[in-house]
Coordinates of C-alpha atoms and ligand atoms in Angstrom, one line a residue:
M184 CA 126.9 92.0 95.7
L185 CA 126.9 95.7 94.7
T186 CA 128.5 96.9 97.8
A187 CA 131.4 94.2 97.7
Y188 CA 131.6 95.1 94.1
C189 CA 132.3 99.1 94.6
F190 CA 134.3 97.9 97.5
G191 CA 136.7 95.6 95.8
R192 CA 135.8 92.8 98.0
A193 CA 133.9 90.7 95.2
T194 CA 135.3 87.7 93.5
R195 CA 136.1 87.4 90.4
A196 CA 132.8 85.4 89.5
E197 CA 130.7 88.0 91.4
R198 CA 132.8 90.9 89.9
E199 CA 131.8 89.4 86.2
T200 CA 127.9 88.6 86.9
V201 CA 127.8 92.3 88.6
E202 CA 129.2 93.8 85.3
T203 CA 127.0 92.1 83.1
H204 CA 123.9 93.4 85.1
L205 CA 125.0 96.5 85.2
L206 CA 124.7 97.0 81.5
E207 CA 121.2 96.4 81.4
C208 CA 119.9 97.7 85.0
R209 CA 119.4 101.1 85.4
A210 CA 118.8 101.2 89.0
C211 CA 121.9 99.1 90.3
W212 CA 124.1 101.1 87.6
S213 CA 122.8 104.7 89.4
E214 CA 123.6 102.7 92.7
T215 CA 127.1 102.0 91.6
Q216 CA 127.9 105.2 90.5
R217 CA 126.7 106.5 94.1
L218 CA 128.5 104.3 95.9
L219 CA 131.8 104.6 93.7
G220 CA 131.2 108.9 94.1
A221 CA 131.4 108.5 97.9
I222 CA 134.4 105.9 97.9
R223 CA 136.7 108.3 95.8
I224 CA 135.8 111.2 98.3
L225 CA 137.0 109.0 101.2
E226 CA 139.9 107.6 99.7
T227 CA 141.4 110.9 98.3
D228 CA 139.7 113.9 100.4
P229 CA 143.1 114.9 102.6
S230 CA 140.7 116.5 104.8
M231 CA 139.3 113.4 106.1
P232 CA 141.1 112.2 109.4
G233 CA 143.5 109.4 109.2
T234 CA 142.4 107.7 112.0
L235 CA 139.0 106.8 110.6
T236 CA 138.6 103.3 111.2
P237 CA 136.5 101.0 109.2
S238 CA 133.9 101.2 111.5
D239 CA 133.9 104.7 112.0
L240 CA 132.8 105.1 107.9
A241 CA 130.7 102.7 108.6
H242 CA 128.5 104.1 111.4
T243 CA 129.0 107.2 109.1
F244 CA 127.1 105.9 106.0
G245 CA 125.1 102.7 107.6
I246 CA 122.1 102.2 109.6
S247 CA 123.7 101.9 112.9
G248 CA 124.2 105.9 113.2
R249 CA 120.4 106.4 113.0
L250 CA 120.0 105.1 115.9
A251 CA 120.2 107.7 118.1
R252 CA 117.2 109.4 116.2
A253 CA 113.7 108.7 117.6
F254 CA 112.5 105.1 117.0
G255 CA 115.8 104.3 115.8
G256 CA 115.5 106.0 112.3
H257 CA 112.3 104.3 112.1
M258 CA 109.6 107.1 112.4
M259 CA 107.9 106.0 109.5
H260 CA 107.4 102.3 109.6
V261 CA 106.3 103.1 113.4
L262 CA 104.2 105.3 112.1
L263 CA 102.3 103.5 109.2
C264 CA 102.3 100.5 111.6
S265 CA 100.5 102.1 114.3
V266 CA 97.7 103.7 111.6
I267 CA 96.9 99.9 110.2
Y268 CA 97.3 98.4 113.9
A269 CA 94.6 101.0 115.5
A270 CA 92.4 100.9 112.5
L271 CA 92.2 97.3 112.9
Y272 CA 90.7 97.8 116.3
G273 CA 88.6 100.7 115.4
V274 CA 86.9 98.2 112.4
A275 CA 86.9 95.3 114.6
V276 CA 84.2 97.4 116.9
L277 CA 82.0 98.0 114.0
V278 CA 82.4 94.5 112.9
E279 CA 80.8 93.2 116.0
V280 CA 77.5 95.4 116.0
A281 CA 77.0 96.1 111.9
Y282 CA 73.9 93.1 112.5
Q283 CA 72.2 95.3 114.2
F284 CA 73.6 98.7 113.1
D285 CA 70.3 100.8 113.6
K286 CA 70.6 100.1 117.1
Y287 CA 74.1 100.1 118.3
G288 CA 75.5 101.8 115.3
E289 CA 76.1 105.5 116.9
T290 CA 77.7 103.8 120.5
G291 CA 79.7 101.7 117.7
M292 CA 81.1 104.6 115.6
A293 CA 81.7 106.8 119.2
M294 CA 84.1 103.3 120.6
A295 CA 85.8 102.7 117.2
A296 CA 87.0 106.3 117.7
V297 CA 88.1 105.4 120.8
A298 CA 89.4 102.0 120.0
F299 CA 91.5 103.7 117.0
V300 CA 93.0 106.8 119.2
W301 CA 93.8 104.7 122.1
I302 CA 95.7 102.2 120.1
F303 CA 97.4 104.6 117.8
F304 CA 98.8 106.3 120.7
T305 CA 99.8 103.5 122.6
T306 CA 101.5 101.1 120.1
P307 CA 104.4 104.3 119.5
A308 CA 105.2 104.4 123.2
G309 CA 105.5 100.7 123.2
L310 CA 107.9 100.7 120.3
W311 CA 109.5 104.1 121.8
A312 CA 110.1 102.0 125.5
D313 CA 111.9 99.3 123.4
W314 CA 114.0 102.0 121.5
R315 CA 114.6 103.6 124.7
L316 CA 115.9 100.7 126.6
T317 CA 117.5 98.9 123.8
R318 CA 119.6 102.1 123.2
Q319 CA 120.8 102.4 126.5
G320 CA 121.9 98.9 126.4
S321 CA 119.1 97.0 128.3
S322 CA 117.9 93.7 126.8
K323 CA 114.5 94.4 128.4
G324 CA 113.4 96.6 125.5
W325 CA 111.1 93.7 123.6
A326 CA 109.2 92.4 127.3
A327 CA 108.5 96.4 127.8
S328 CA 107.0 96.8 124.7
A329 CA 105.4 93.5 124.8
G330 CA 104.0 94.4 128.1
I331 CA 102.6 97.7 127.1
L332 CA 100.7 96.7 123.6
L333 CA 99.1 93.8 125.6
G334 CA 98.4 95.8 128.4
A335 CA 97.1 98.6 126.2
A336 CA 94.7 95.9 124.3
A337 CA 93.4 94.7 128.0
A338 CA 92.8 98.4 129.3
L339 CA 91.0 98.7 125.8
F340 CA 88.7 96.0 126.0
A341 CA 87.7 97.1 129.5
I342 CA 87.2 100.2 127.9
V343 CA 84.7 99.4 125.0
S344 CA 83.5 95.8 126.3
P345 CA 80.4 97.8 128.6
Y346 CA 79.4 99.6 125.6
L347 CA 79.3 96.2 123.4
P348 CA 76.0 94.4 123.5
S349 CA 76.2 91.6 125.6
G350 CA 74.2 89.0 123.3
P351 CA 75.0 87.7 120.1
V352 CA 74.6 90.6 117.5
T353 CA 75.5 89.0 114.4
E354 CA 73.1 86.4 112.6
L355 CA 74.7 82.9 111.5
N356 CA 73.8 79.5 110.9
W357 CA 75.1 78.4 114.0
Q358 CA 74.6 80.1 118.0
A359 CA 77.3 83.5 117.4
Y360 CA 79.6 84.4 119.7
T361 CA 78.3 87.8 122.0
A362 CA 79.6 91.0 120.5
Q363 CA 82.2 91.1 124.0
A364 CA 83.6 87.8 123.3
A365 CA 83.7 88.2 119.8
Y366 CA 85.4 91.6 119.9
L367 CA 87.7 89.7 122.9
K368 CA 88.5 86.9 120.1
A369 CA 89.4 89.6 117.6
I370 CA 91.7 91.5 120.0
S371 CA 93.8 88.2 120.5
Y372 CA 94.4 87.5 117.0
F373 CA 95.8 91.1 117.0
M374 CA 97.8 90.0 119.5
I375 CA 99.2 87.3 117.1
L376 CA 99.7 89.7 114.9
Q377 CA 101.9 92.3 116.4
S378 CA 103.9 89.2 118.5
I379 CA 105.4 87.8 115.4
F380 CA 105.5 90.3 112.9
L381 CA 105.6 93.9 114.4
L382 CA 107.7 93.5 117.7
P383 CA 110.1 90.7 116.8
P384 CA 111.7 92.0 113.5
F385 CA 111.7 95.8 115.2
H386 CA 113.4 95.1 118.5
F387 CA 115.9 92.8 116.5
V388 CA 116.7 95.9 114.1
L389 CA 117.4 98.2 116.8
A390 CA 119.4 95.9 118.9
M391 CA 121.7 94.8 115.9
Q392 CA 121.5 98.8 115.3
R393 CA 123.1 99.0 118.9
E394 CA 125.9 95.9 117.9
L395 CA 127.4 97.6 115.1
K396 CA 127.5 101.0 117.0
E397 CA 129.8 98.9 119.4
G398 CA 131.6 97.8 116.2
R399 CA 130.9 94.4 116.5
H400 CA 130.4 94.1 112.9
R401 CA 132.2 90.9 112.2
L402 CA 130.0 89.2 114.7
A403 CA 126.9 90.6 113.1
L404 CA 127.7 89.4 109.8
G405 CA 128.0 86.1 110.9
L406 CA 124.4 86.2 112.6
L407 CA 123.3 87.5 109.5
T408 CA 124.7 85.5 106.9
G409 CA 123.8 82.5 108.7
D410 CA 127.1 81.5 110.7
K411 CA 126.4 78.5 113.1
L412 CA 128.7 79.8 115.9
S413 CA 127.0 83.3 116.0
V414 CA 124.0 84.5 118.5
A415 CA 121.6 86.8 118.5
P416 CA 122.0 89.9 121.1
R417 CA 120.6 89.1 124.3
G418 CA 117.2 89.9 124.8
S419 CA 116.7 89.4 120.9
V420 CA 115.8 86.4 118.7
Y421 CA 116.4 86.5 115.2
P422 CA 113.2 86.3 113.4
R423 CA 114.5 84.6 110.4
F424 CA 112.8 86.0 106.8
W425 CA 111.8 83.0 105.5
V426 CA 110.1 81.5 108.6
L427 CA 108.0 85.3 108.8
S428 CA 107.2 84.9 105.0
M429 CA 106.1 81.2 105.3
L430 CA 103.9 82.2 108.4
I431 CA 102.3 84.9 106.5
F432 CA 101.2 82.4 103.8
I433 CA 100.1 79.9 106.6
T434 CA 97.9 82.7 108.2
A435 CA 96.8 83.7 104.9
G436 CA 95.6 80.2 104.3
I437 CA 93.6 79.9 107.4
S438 CA 92.0 83.3 107.3
V439 CA 90.5 82.5 103.3
F440 CA 88.9 79.2 104.9
L441 CA 87.7 80.9 107.9
H442 CA 86.4 83.9 105.7
H443 CA 84.4 81.6 103.5
N444 CA 83.3 79.7 106.1
L445 CA 81.6 82.6 107.9
M446 CA 80.4 84.4 104.7
G447 CA 78.5 81.4 103.5
N448 CA 76.6 80.9 107.2
L449 CA 75.6 84.4 107.3
R450 CA 71.6 84.8 107.8
P451 CA 70.2 87.6 105.1
S452 CA 69.8 91.0 106.8
P453 CA 69.6 94.2 105.6
Y454 CA 72.9 95.0 107.2
M455 CA 74.5 91.9 105.7
N456 CA 76.4 93.8 103.5
L457 CA 77.8 96.3 105.4
F458 CA 78.7 93.5 107.5
A459 CA 80.9 91.5 105.0
N460 CA 82.2 94.8 103.6
L461 CA 83.9 95.3 107.3
V462 CA 85.2 91.7 107.7
Q463 CA 86.8 92.4 104.5
A464 CA 88.5 95.4 105.7
R465 CA 89.4 94.0 108.7
L466 CA 91.0 90.8 106.9
I467 CA 93.2 93.5 104.4
L468 CA 94.3 95.6 106.9
Y469 CA 95.6 92.6 109.1
F470 CA 97.4 91.4 105.8
L471 CA 98.8 94.9 105.1
L472 CA 100.4 95.1 108.5
A473 CA 102.0 91.9 108.5
T474 CA 103.3 92.9 104.8
V475 CA 104.4 96.3 105.7
C476 CA 106.2 95.0 108.7
L477 CA 108.1 91.9 106.4
V478 CA 109.1 94.4 103.9
W479 CA 110.3 96.9 106.1
Y480 CA 112.2 94.4 107.8
Y481 CA 113.8 92.9 104.2
R482 CA 114.8 96.3 103.7
M483 CA 116.7 96.6 107.1
L484 CA 118.4 93.4 107.3
N485 CA 119.6 94.7 103.9
E486 CA 121.0 97.6 105.5
L487 CA 122.6 96.0 108.1
K488 CA 124.6 93.3 105.9
R489 CA 125.5 96.4 103.9
E490 CA 127.0 98.3 106.7
C491 CA 128.7 95.1 108.0
L492 CA 130.3 94.6 104.6
M493 CA 131.5 98.1 104.8
A494 CA 133.3 98.0 108.3
E495 CA 134.8 94.7 107.0
S496 CA 136.1 96.4 103.8
P497 CA 139.6 95.6 103.0
R498 CA 140.1 98.5 100.5
I499 CA 139.2 101.1 103.7
A500 CA 140.9 98.9 106.4
N501 CA 144.2 99.1 104.3
R502 CA 143.6 102.6 104.0
S503 CA 143.5 103.8 107.3
S504 CA 146.1 101.4 108.5
E505 CA 148.4 102.8 106.2
R506 CA 147.8 106.3 107.0
R507 CA 148.0 105.4 111.2
Ligands
ZN861 ZN1 119.5 95.5 88.8

């Protein structure tokens, strides 16, 4: 409610809520000071051009103005996700050879490094393609990034699998997959992960930045606040935050079950501990990536809403129409 409050758009009840909260919250207090300061400058500075429209201002302060920057201004997010995603592929190679580390360890380490480097460079390439296409107004950005990530994973499997043992390595109470098949299975789990938590939110945020840049703030606000008549930009879907949060819980439940099942059926070996630690690391990286994407997405949805509210602000709208 802070943005609405500062721009004088809050209802009486909201205003009272905010004011009560400001008395006890340092963070919101300083945010309010910052916003009010900016608004005061906008309203009093005679050097500000009189033709400035609310959406011009929103671009200057808001998230849509960042669309022209590399990756739409989400460089850090892209790098962080790429590192975690690449580490997943590396660790997964090691998991498959861990049970006979004396025999396959050296090749395994080399292949893990190859997997890491390959995925670390191809993932940003996919997101870059999405950004370039979406910025140019194309609706094919999402498909392009999905294609690049899928192609990269397939190519990696083709490179790595000849070096993986073709028989089962892990010793379980039941017949284990061969190392190659198990790696393919791991990759398919990673594909599910990125195609739910990484690509759709990233693409949606880019597409919305473009919408806002083109001044469609009212439509965007309708979509973000659940107006039934609003549609997502062409070529994207609006991944609801609560749906993604629920999916993370469901996936976590399934993983914990599978993990227990696996750990309870390991046959003792000198490398059992190494295997268990690597599987654990893989699980942590998996959920770390999902969480990083979700937290980022939450923040970006708020940024989008903030910009919409700013553009729709009557105080600034009045002021610019008065000057005109
Ligand atoms: Zn607060």
